mmCIF file of C-alpha atoms in Angstrom:
data_model
loop_
_atom_site.group_PDB
_atom_site.id
_atom_site.type_symbol
_atom_site.label_atom_id
_atom_site.label_comp_id
_atom_site.label_asym_id
_atom_site.label_seq_id
_atom_site.Cartn_x
_atom_site.Cartn_y
_atom_site.Cartn_z
ATOM 1 C CA UNK Y 171 -20.659 30.115 -66.544
ATOM 2 C CA UNK Y 172 -24.443 29.653 -67.589
ATOM 3 C CA UNK Y 173 -25.172 29.693 -71.551
ATOM 4 C CA UNK Y 174 -28.568 29.315 -72.760
ATOM 5 C CA UNK Y 175 -29.771 27.521 -75.946
ATOM 6 C CA UNK Y 176 -31.255 30.768 -76.807
ATOM 7 C CA UNK Y 177 -27.767 32.713 -76.660
ATOM 8 C CA UNK Y 178 -25.829 30.215 -78.508
ATOM 9 C CA UNK Y 179 -28.781 30.169 -81.188
ATOM 10 C CA UNK Y 180 -29.608 34.116 -81.282
ATOM 11 C CA UNK Y 181 -26.346 35.226 -82.658
ATOM 12 C CA UNK Y 182 -25.853 33.356 -86.100
ATOM 13 C CA UNK Y 183 -29.228 34.521 -86.885
ATOM 14 C CA UNK Y 184 -29.153 38.059 -86.096
ATOM 15 C CA UNK Y 185 -25.744 38.205 -87.058
ATOM 16 C CA UNK Y 186 -26.888 36.799 -90.832
ATOM 17 C CA UNK Y 187 -27.109 40.303 -92.020
ATOM 18 C CA UNK Y 188 -24.542 42.126 -90.859
ATOM 19 C CA UNK Y 189 -21.898 39.679 -91.366
ATOM 20 C CA UNK Y 190 -21.660 39.440 -95.330
ATOM 21 C CA UNK Y 191 -18.098 39.011 -95.651
ATOM 22 C CA UNK Y 192 -18.158 35.581 -92.899
ATOM 23 C CA UNK Y 193 -20.472 33.394 -95.963
ATOM 24 C CA UNK Y 194 -16.760 33.205 -97.467
ATOM 25 C CA UNK Y 195 -14.237 29.710 -96.427
ATOM 26 C CA UNK Y 196 -12.689 30.561 -93.523
ATOM 27 C CA UNK Y 197 -10.178 29.268 -90.953
ATOM 28 C CA UNK Y 198 -10.357 29.356 -87.263
ATOM 29 C CA UNK Y 199 -8.299 28.076 -84.627
ATOM 30 C CA UNK Y 200 -9.646 27.826 -80.803
ATOM 31 C CA UNK Y 201 -10.536 24.941 -78.998
ATOM 32 C CA UNK Y 202 -13.997 23.580 -79.215
ATOM 33 C CA UNK Y 203 -14.674 24.045 -76.005
ATOM 34 C CA UNK Y 204 -14.125 27.717 -75.990
ATOM 35 C CA UNK Y 205 -17.081 30.274 -76.530
ATOM 36 C CA UNK Y 206 -15.151 31.371 -80.113
ATOM 37 C CA UNK Y 207 -14.929 27.180 -81.614
ATOM 38 C CA UNK Y 208 -18.741 26.790 -80.512
ATOM 39 C CA UNK Y 209 -20.455 30.137 -81.544
ATOM 40 C CA UNK Y 210 -18.316 29.998 -85.165
ATOM 41 C CA UNK Y 211 -19.623 26.218 -85.028
ATOM 42 C CA UNK Y 212 -22.906 27.273 -84.832
ATOM 43 C CA UNK Y 213 -22.621 30.176 -87.557
ATOM 44 C CA UNK Y 214 -21.207 27.617 -90.122
ATOM 45 C CA UNK Y 215 -24.505 25.243 -89.230
ATOM 46 C CA UNK Y 216 -26.684 27.549 -89.828
ATOM 47 C CA UNK Y 217 -25.050 29.863 -92.772
ATOM 48 C CA UNK Y 218 -24.245 26.195 -94.359
ATOM 49 C CA UNK Y 219 -20.857 28.897 -94.313
ATOM 50 C CA UNK Y 220 -17.252 26.502 -95.190
ATOM 51 C CA UNK Y 221 -14.943 25.973 -92.740
ATOM 52 C CA UNK Y 222 -12.205 24.418 -91.218
ATOM 53 C CA UNK Y 223 -11.665 24.414 -87.367
ATOM 54 C CA UNK Y 224 -8.517 23.839 -85.925
ATOM 55 C CA UNK Y 225 -8.216 23.302 -82.053
ATOM 56 C CA UNK Y 226 -4.431 24.157 -81.597
ATOM 57 C CA UNK Y 227 -1.942 25.811 -83.762
ATOM 58 C CA UNK Y 228 0.693 23.854 -85.731
ATOM 59 C CA UNK Y 229 3.008 25.784 -87.605
ATOM 60 C CA UNK Y 230 2.962 23.436 -90.320
ATOM 61 C CA UNK Y 231 -0.623 21.961 -90.182
ATOM 62 C CA UNK Y 232 -1.615 25.978 -90.558
ATOM 63 C CA UNK Y 233 0.312 26.053 -93.400
ATOM 64 C CA UNK Y 234 -0.987 22.886 -95.357
ATOM 65 C CA UNK Y 235 -4.428 24.173 -94.429
ATOM 66 C CA UNK Y 236 -4.613 27.592 -96.026
ATOM 67 C CA UNK Y 237 -3.037 25.878 -98.977
ATOM 68 C CA UNK Y 238 -5.290 23.125 -99.322
ATOM 69 C CA UNK Y 239 -8.660 25.086 -98.340
ATOM 70 C CA UNK Y 240 -7.322 28.805 -99.561
ATOM 71 C CA UNK Y 241 -9.853 30.510 -97.138
ATOM 72 C CA UNK Y 242 -10.626 34.072 -97.834
ATOM 73 C CA UNK Y 243 -11.160 35.023 -93.850
ATOM 74 C CA UNK Y 244 -9.390 33.387 -90.889
ATOM 75 C CA UNK Y 245 -9.354 34.583 -86.875
ATOM 76 C CA UNK Y 246 -6.392 34.438 -85.022
ATOM 77 C CA UNK Y 247 -4.704 35.536 -81.789
ATOM 78 C CA UNK Y 248 -1.807 38.194 -81.379
ATOM 79 C CA UNK Y 249 0.967 35.680 -80.756
ATOM 80 C CA UNK Y 250 0.129 33.200 -84.159
ATOM 81 C CA UNK Y 251 -0.503 36.848 -86.014
ATOM 82 C CA UNK Y 252 3.248 37.818 -85.134
ATOM 83 C CA UNK Y 253 4.187 34.327 -86.583
ATOM 84 C CA UNK Y 254 2.694 34.895 -89.665
ATOM 85 C CA UNK Y 255 3.882 38.644 -89.973
ATOM 86 C CA UNK Y 256 6.827 37.684 -89.349
ATOM 87 C CA UNK Y 257 6.988 35.255 -92.422
ATOM 88 C CA UNK Y 258 9.076 37.003 -95.420
ATOM 89 C CA UNK Y 259 7.401 37.575 -98.532
ATOM 90 C CA UNK Y 260 5.104 34.787 -97.541
ATOM 91 C CA UNK Y 261 7.393 32.175 -98.431
ATOM 92 C CA UNK Y 262 6.614 29.531 -95.381
ATOM 93 C CA UNK Y 263 2.798 30.561 -95.095
ATOM 94 C CA UNK Y 264 1.367 31.819 -99.036
ATOM 95 C CA UNK Y 265 -1.712 33.692 -97.874
ATOM 96 C CA UNK Y 266 -2.824 34.336 -101.633
ATOM 97 C CA UNK Y 267 -6.073 33.564 -101.076
ATOM 98 C CA UNK Y 268 -6.877 35.319 -97.948
ATOM 99 C CA UNK Y 269 -8.084 38.722 -98.160
ATOM 100 C CA UNK Y 270 -8.804 39.689 -94.250
ATOM 101 C CA UNK Y 271 -7.660 38.863 -91.184
ATOM 102 C CA UNK Y 272 -9.268 39.419 -87.495
ATOM 103 C CA UNK Y 273 -7.401 39.164 -84.528
ATOM 104 C CA UNK Y 274 -8.990 39.306 -81.609
ATOM 105 C CA UNK Y 275 -7.991 38.306 -77.247
ATOM 106 C CA UNK Y 276 -5.537 41.308 -76.911
ATOM 107 C CA UNK Y 277 -5.032 44.744 -78.863
ATOM 108 C CA UNK Y 278 -2.080 45.087 -81.937
ATOM 109 C CA UNK Y 279 0.111 47.324 -82.114
ATOM 110 C CA UNK Y 280 0.601 49.562 -85.452
ATOM 111 C CA UNK Y 281 4.008 48.057 -85.751
ATOM 112 C CA UNK Y 282 2.989 44.250 -86.284
ATOM 113 C CA UNK Y 283 0.212 45.423 -88.277
ATOM 114 C CA UNK Y 284 2.353 47.151 -90.771
ATOM 115 C CA UNK Y 285 5.070 44.130 -90.807
ATOM 116 C CA UNK Y 286 2.108 41.721 -91.630
ATOM 117 C CA UNK Y 287 0.620 44.083 -94.349
ATOM 118 C CA UNK Y 288 4.423 43.887 -95.551
ATOM 119 C CA UNK Y 289 4.806 40.064 -95.625
ATOM 120 C CA UNK Y 290 1.108 39.615 -96.759
ATOM 121 C CA UNK Y 291 0.629 42.312 -99.074
ATOM 122 C CA UNK Y 292 -2.478 40.662 -100.767
ATOM 123 C CA UNK Y 293 -4.319 40.861 -97.678
ATOM 124 C CA UNK Y 294 -6.633 43.895 -97.928
ATOM 125 C CA UNK Y 295 -8.505 44.293 -94.696
ATOM 126 C CA UNK Y 296 -6.858 43.911 -90.547
ATOM 127 C CA UNK Y 297 -9.995 44.110 -88.069
ATOM 128 C CA UNK Y 298 -9.927 43.512 -84.861
ATOM 129 C CA UNK Y 299 -12.508 41.105 -83.206
ATOM 130 C CA UNK Y 300 -13.979 41.986 -79.666
ATOM 131 C CA UNK Y 301 -16.198 39.775 -77.492
ATOM 132 C CA UNK Y 302 -16.179 37.622 -74.344
ATOM 133 C CA UNK Y 303 -17.992 34.277 -73.185
ATOM 134 C CA UNK Y 304 -20.609 35.631 -71.054
ATOM 135 C CA UNK Y 305 -21.655 37.837 -74.265
ATOM 136 C CA UNK Y 306 -20.236 35.652 -77.157
ATOM 137 C CA UNK Y 307 -19.312 38.489 -79.886
ATOM 138 C CA UNK Y 308 -20.913 42.252 -79.015
ATOM 139 C CA UNK Y 309 -19.616 43.918 -81.739
ATOM 140 C CA UNK Y 310 -18.951 43.967 -85.329
ATOM 141 C CA UNK Y 311 -15.603 44.749 -86.971
ATOM 142 C CA UNK Y 312 -16.541 47.026 -90.092
ATOM 143 C CA UNK Y 313 -14.580 47.462 -93.045
ATOM 144 C CA UNK Y 314 -13.919 51.173 -93.585
ATOM 145 C CA UNK Y 315 -10.945 51.314 -95.262
ATOM 146 C CA UNK Y 316 -8.011 48.513 -96.590
ATOM 147 C CA UNK Y 317 -5.653 48.315 -94.520
ATOM 148 C CA UNK Y 318 -5.416 48.286 -90.319
ATOM 149 C CA UNK Y 319 -8.526 49.242 -88.661
ATOM 150 C CA UNK Y 320 -8.173 49.728 -85.419
ATOM 151 C CA UNK Y 321 -11.145 49.156 -84.043
ATOM 152 C CA UNK Y 322 -13.716 46.588 -82.395
ATOM 153 C CA UNK Y 323 -15.874 47.689 -84.800
ATOM 154 C CA UNK Y 324 -19.797 49.034 -83.826
ATOM 155 C CA UNK Y 325 -22.308 47.278 -81.476
ATOM 156 C CA UNK Y 326 -24.158 45.029 -83.061
ATOM 157 C CA UNK Y 327 -28.121 46.069 -83.273
ATOM 158 C CA UNK Y 328 -29.062 43.492 -80.516
ATOM 159 C CA UNK Y 329 -26.991 44.967 -78.433
ATOM 160 C CA UNK Y 330 -26.124 48.517 -76.115
ATOM 161 C CA UNK Y 331 -23.006 49.918 -75.221
ATOM 162 C CA UNK Y 332 -21.658 52.489 -73.012
ATOM 163 C CA UNK Y 333 -17.945 53.588 -71.257
ATOM 164 C CA UNK Y 334 -17.701 54.913 -67.916
ATOM 165 C CA UNK Y 335 -15.465 55.739 -65.420
ATOM 166 C CA UNK Y 336 -14.543 53.058 -62.920
ATOM 167 C CA UNK Y 337 -13.845 54.945 -60.157
ATOM 168 C CA UNK Y 338 -17.546 57.008 -59.943
ATOM 169 C CA UNK Y 339 -19.955 54.965 -62.692
ATOM 170 C CA UNK Y 340 -19.737 58.515 -64.606
ATOM 171 C CA UNK Y 341 -20.393 58.008 -68.166
ATOM 172 C CA UNK Y 342 -17.732 59.156 -70.180
ATOM 173 C CA UNK Y 343 -17.504 61.125 -72.913
ATOM 174 C CA UNK Y 344 -16.218 60.126 -76.648
ATOM 175 C CA UNK Y 345 -12.439 59.418 -76.348
ATOM 176 C CA UNK Y 346 -12.269 58.893 -72.998
ATOM 177 C CA UNK Y 347 -10.912 55.540 -71.379
ATOM 178 C CA UNK Y 348 -13.149 53.732 -68.948
ATOM 179 C CA UNK Y 349 -14.974 50.606 -68.844
ATOM 180 C CA UNK Y 350 -16.874 48.833 -71.475
ATOM 181 C CA UNK Y 351 -20.316 48.115 -70.232
ATOM 182 C CA UNK Y 352 -22.821 46.017 -72.773
ATOM 183 C CA UNK Y 353 -26.505 44.561 -72.254
ATOM 184 C CA UNK Y 354 -28.397 43.267 -75.087
ATOM 185 C CA UNK Y 355 -30.349 39.967 -76.515
ATOM 186 C CA UNK Y 356 -27.456 37.614 -76.047
ATOM 187 C CA UNK Y 357 -25.785 37.450 -73.111
ATOM 188 C CA UNK Y 358 -24.802 35.182 -70.080
ATOM 189 C CA UNK Y 359 -27.388 34.473 -67.339
ATOM 190 C CA UNK Y 360 -24.996 34.352 -64.360
ATOM 191 C CA UNK Y 361 -22.515 32.010 -62.530
ATOM 192 C CA UNK Y 362 -23.938 28.548 -62.210
ATOM 193 C CA UNK Y 363 -24.188 29.042 -58.452
ATOM 194 C CA UNK Y 364 -22.773 31.794 -57.837
ATOM 195 C CA UNK Y 365 -25.238 34.478 -56.883
ATOM 196 C CA UNK Y 366 -22.656 37.159 -55.790
ATOM 197 C CA UNK Y 367 -20.261 37.019 -58.490
ATOM 198 C CA UNK Y 368 -23.160 37.062 -60.783
ATOM 199 C CA UNK Y 369 -24.321 39.930 -58.892
ATOM 200 C CA UNK Y 370 -20.357 41.723 -59.756
ATOM 201 C CA UNK Y 371 -20.795 41.218 -63.238
ATOM 202 C CA UNK Y 372 -24.702 41.832 -63.891
ATOM 203 C CA UNK Y 373 -25.696 44.524 -62.732
ATOM 204 C CA UNK Y 374 -29.945 45.912 -61.948
ATOM 205 C CA UNK Y 375 -30.330 47.269 -64.832
ATOM 206 C CA UNK Y 376 -28.840 44.184 -66.859
ATOM 207 C CA UNK Y 377 -25.783 45.899 -67.799
ATOM 208 C CA UNK Y 378 -22.532 43.216 -67.780
ATOM 209 C CA UNK Y 379 -19.455 44.875 -66.484
ATOM 210 C CA UNK Y 380 -16.930 43.469 -68.685
ATOM 211 C CA UNK Y 381 -13.735 44.585 -67.108
ATOM 212 C CA UNK Y 382 -12.091 46.082 -70.739
ATOM 213 C CA UNK Y 383 -11.278 49.442 -71.059
ATOM 214 C CA UNK Y 384 -11.611 51.437 -74.301
ATOM 215 C CA UNK Y 385 -12.952 54.494 -75.519
ATOM 216 C CA UNK Y 386 -15.778 55.162 -78.063
ATOM 217 C CA UNK Y 387 -14.573 57.896 -80.510
ATOM 218 C CA UNK Y 388 -17.392 59.852 -82.209
ATOM 219 C CA UNK Y 389 -18.785 57.649 -85.008
ATOM 220 C CA UNK Y 390 -19.363 55.227 -81.943
ATOM 221 C CA UNK Y 391 -16.481 52.923 -82.908
ATOM 222 C CA UNK Y 392 -14.810 51.117 -80.170
ATOM 223 C CA UNK Y 393 -11.501 50.703 -79.360
ATOM 224 C CA UNK Y 394 -10.028 48.269 -76.169
ATOM 225 C CA UNK Y 395 -7.001 49.062 -74.831
ATOM 226 C CA UNK Y 396 -6.855 46.490 -71.620
ATOM 227 C CA UNK Y 397 -8.309 44.176 -69.254
ATOM 228 C CA UNK Y 398 -8.932 46.557 -65.974
ATOM 229 C CA UNK Y 399 -7.050 43.855 -63.719
ATOM 230 C CA UNK Y 400 -4.240 43.370 -65.798
ATOM 231 C CA UNK Y 401 -2.924 47.411 -65.924
ATOM 232 C CA UNK Y 402 0.117 47.964 -64.083
ATOM 233 C CA UNK Y 403 0.365 50.851 -61.287
ATOM 234 C CA UNK Y 404 3.126 52.732 -61.527
ATOM 235 C CA UNK Y 405 4.509 55.660 -59.179
ATOM 236 C CA UNK Y 406 5.685 57.986 -61.969
ATOM 237 C CA UNK Y 407 6.883 61.889 -60.486
ATOM 238 C CA UNK Y 408 4.846 61.358 -57.650
ATOM 239 C CA UNK Y 409 1.467 60.359 -60.193
ATOM 240 C CA UNK Y 410 0.053 56.984 -60.495
ATOM 241 C CA UNK Y 411 -0.137 56.159 -64.441
ATOM 242 C CA UNK Y 412 -1.075 52.722 -65.427
ATOM 243 C CA UNK Y 413 0.234 50.691 -67.718
ATOM 244 C CA UNK Y 414 -1.224 48.097 -70.539
ATOM 245 C CA UNK Y 415 0.669 45.364 -70.644
ATOM 246 C CA UNK Y 416 -0.922 44.470 -74.147
ATOM 247 C CA UNK Y 417 0.299 47.802 -75.647
ATOM 248 C CA UNK Y 418 3.937 46.378 -74.409
ATOM 249 C CA UNK Y 419 3.543 43.338 -75.891
ATOM 250 C CA UNK Y 420 2.054 44.511 -78.962
ATOM 251 C CA UNK Y 421 5.481 46.349 -79.634
ATOM 252 C CA UNK Y 422 7.889 43.862 -78.539
ATOM 253 C CA UNK Y 423 6.056 41.397 -81.233
ATOM 254 C CA UNK Y 424 6.652 43.889 -83.475
ATOM 255 C CA UNK Y 425 11.058 42.914 -83.296
ATOM 256 C CA UNK Y 426 12.398 40.086 -85.558
ATOM 257 C CA UNK Y 427 14.254 39.073 -82.672
ATOM 258 C CA UNK Y 428 11.583 37.815 -80.224
ATOM 259 C CA UNK Y 429 9.067 35.448 -81.187
ATOM 260 C CA UNK Y 430 6.663 35.898 -78.151
ATOM 261 C CA UNK Y 431 6.265 37.859 -75.391
ATOM 262 C CA UNK Y 432 4.657 39.041 -72.020
ATOM 263 C CA UNK Y 433 4.640 41.678 -69.318
ATOM 264 C CA UNK Y 434 3.790 41.485 -65.783
ATOM 265 C CA UNK Y 435 3.692 43.604 -62.836
ATOM 266 C CA UNK Y 436 6.401 43.192 -59.650
ATOM 267 C CA UNK Y 437 5.987 45.047 -56.750
ATOM 268 C CA UNK Y 438 8.383 47.895 -55.587
ATOM 269 C CA UNK Y 439 8.391 49.959 -52.558
ATOM 270 C CA UNK Y 440 8.728 53.196 -54.187
ATOM 271 C CA UNK Y 441 7.417 52.868 -57.533
ATOM 272 C CA UNK Y 442 4.831 50.478 -56.547
ATOM 273 C CA UNK Y 443 4.914 48.177 -58.980
ATOM 274 C CA UNK Y 444 7.961 47.511 -61.642
ATOM 275 C CA UNK Y 445 7.124 46.778 -65.112
ATOM 276 C CA UNK Y 446 8.640 43.342 -66.270
ATOM 277 C CA UNK Y 447 9.059 41.689 -69.873
ATOM 278 C CA UNK Y 448 9.119 37.456 -70.276
ATOM 279 C CA UNK Y 449 10.610 37.165 -73.847
ATOM 280 C CA UNK Y 450 10.592 33.958 -76.189
ATOM 281 C CA UNK Y 451 14.130 34.562 -78.529
ATOM 282 C CA UNK Y 452 13.755 34.143 -82.263
ATOM 283 C CA UNK Y 453 17.711 35.400 -82.013
ATOM 284 C CA UNK Y 454 19.431 33.751 -79.874
ATOM 285 C CA UNK Y 455 21.833 36.905 -79.782
ATOM 286 C CA UNK Y 456 19.289 39.226 -78.134
ATOM 287 C CA UNK Y 457 20.160 40.530 -75.205
ATOM 288 C CA UNK Y 458 18.402 42.372 -72.230
ATOM 289 C CA UNK Y 459 19.060 45.859 -72.978
ATOM 290 C CA UNK Y 460 18.278 45.396 -76.033
ATOM 291 C CA UNK Y 461 14.539 44.881 -75.389
ATOM 292 C CA UNK Y 462 14.801 47.905 -72.732
ATOM 293 C CA UNK Y 463 16.075 50.298 -75.317
ATOM 294 C CA UNK Y 464 13.200 49.054 -78.139
ATOM 295 C CA UNK Y 465 10.807 49.702 -75.496
ATOM 296 C CA UNK Y 466 12.103 52.667 -74.353
ATOM 297 C CA UNK Y 467 12.420 54.282 -78.176
ATOM 298 C CA UNK Y 468 9.075 53.992 -78.753
ATOM 299 C CA UNK Y 469 7.014 54.684 -76.076
ATOM 300 C CA UNK Y 470 6.525 56.887 -72.947
ATOM 301 C CA UNK Y 471 8.741 57.095 -69.793
ATOM 302 C CA UNK Y 472 6.527 55.775 -67.383
ATOM 303 C CA UNK Y 473 6.353 52.910 -70.009
ATOM 304 C CA UNK Y 474 10.050 51.600 -70.218
ATOM 305 C CA UNK Y 475 10.872 48.001 -68.477
ATOM 306 C CA UNK Y 476 11.981 48.812 -65.343
ATOM 307 C CA UNK Y 477 11.634 45.456 -64.101
ATOM 308 C CA UNK Y 478 14.032 43.385 -66.338
ATOM 309 C CA UNK Y 479 13.803 40.624 -69.191
ATOM 310 C CA UNK Y 480 13.734 37.423 -68.185
ATOM 311 C CA UNK Y 481 13.960 34.607 -71.224
ATOM 312 C CA UNK Y 482 11.845 31.647 -71.626
ATOM 313 C CA UNK Y 483 11.229 29.426 -74.018
ATOM 314 C CA UNK Y 484 7.163 29.950 -74.179
ATOM 315 C CA UNK Y 485 4.840 32.145 -73.256
ATOM 316 C CA UNK Y 486 1.893 30.199 -70.878
ATOM 317 C CA UNK Y 487 -0.763 30.597 -73.176
ATOM 318 C CA UNK Y 488 -4.760 29.548 -73.014
ATOM 319 C CA UNK Y 489 -6.130 27.788 -75.563
ATOM 320 C CA UNK Y 490 -7.863 31.197 -76.958
ATOM 321 C CA UNK Y 491 -4.359 32.469 -76.852
ATOM 322 C CA UNK Y 492 -4.545 34.647 -73.653
ATOM 323 C CA UNK Y 493 -1.506 34.926 -71.594
ATOM 324 C CA UNK Y 494 -1.477 33.098 -68.227
ATOM 325 C CA UNK Y 495 0.126 36.049 -66.546
ATOM 326 C CA UNK Y 496 -0.518 34.096 -63.228
ATOM 327 C CA UNK Y 497 2.020 30.984 -63.819
ATOM 328 C CA UNK Y 498 4.173 33.519 -65.275
ATOM 329 C CA UNK Y 499 4.602 34.813 -61.796
ATOM 330 C CA UNK Y 500 4.441 31.648 -60.150
ATOM 331 C CA UNK Y 501 6.607 29.905 -62.050
ATOM 332 C CA UNK Y 502 9.543 32.704 -61.965
ATOM 333 C CA UNK Y 503 8.813 34.405 -58.916
ATOM 334 C CA UNK Y 504 7.276 37.882 -60.119
#
């Protein structure tokens, strides 16, 4: 991926007037070769914002950092968010100084968000973050109301956005799900020595095809559902349905008996794909049937776990916290 100096420099400058809360003390957990850490470091240098940068997550270290530096804002991925949500009353990780938390890389379930607020009532805002290496952050979270803000916010002033039907490229109406396309002043040049891959990413009009499924409401707020390539196609009642793994994972993470979870699709002659859950236990007494029933009670029938539950010691994740589904499939033969 070719990222220009211009892309890194212009982002914090252009956002200066839009991210007023970013001037607070903050903690960021990201490896320094990842776009999040790189962008945040530039932001800190330009604005002078005090910050603590952690290259990897460790629960004990995290608690010490929060207690010592008392940040008012921090950004996490869903796995860290779940870790903090399952800390009753904040006894293990007091977040008395924190007023806002932003979570990115995957959608959060309402159940897990509510659980987090119950454990940490002093946190006023939970917001979603959206961005990718190709564009840094294209959207700005809005503090519309205290509590959970489910959207990824509005498109930044230096970007354009639209939602299109991935099958026929027709524009989607507000509320209709489709692929998010963006273009603007802070985007990648393309892939190094890969002209065909660059053409697939950036079209002739300069639009970046993000590969993310989402929708925009009547207020212009963006909601991300999942990655197109992650959707599991399930044949149910003679109809092909698309199951977003992130939705199921968000529900599973709200279960106090589950420490971490991942969803993958496995091939099946009759149904196309079966939905399989990989689960890290927080309670050794947790049974496969409990996991299946937990999903069945909360989601539509076609989203049920039909490919079984596999208990594992850990869910493989990238430095950004994204689930490495390919690794799960290779290791466990899914």
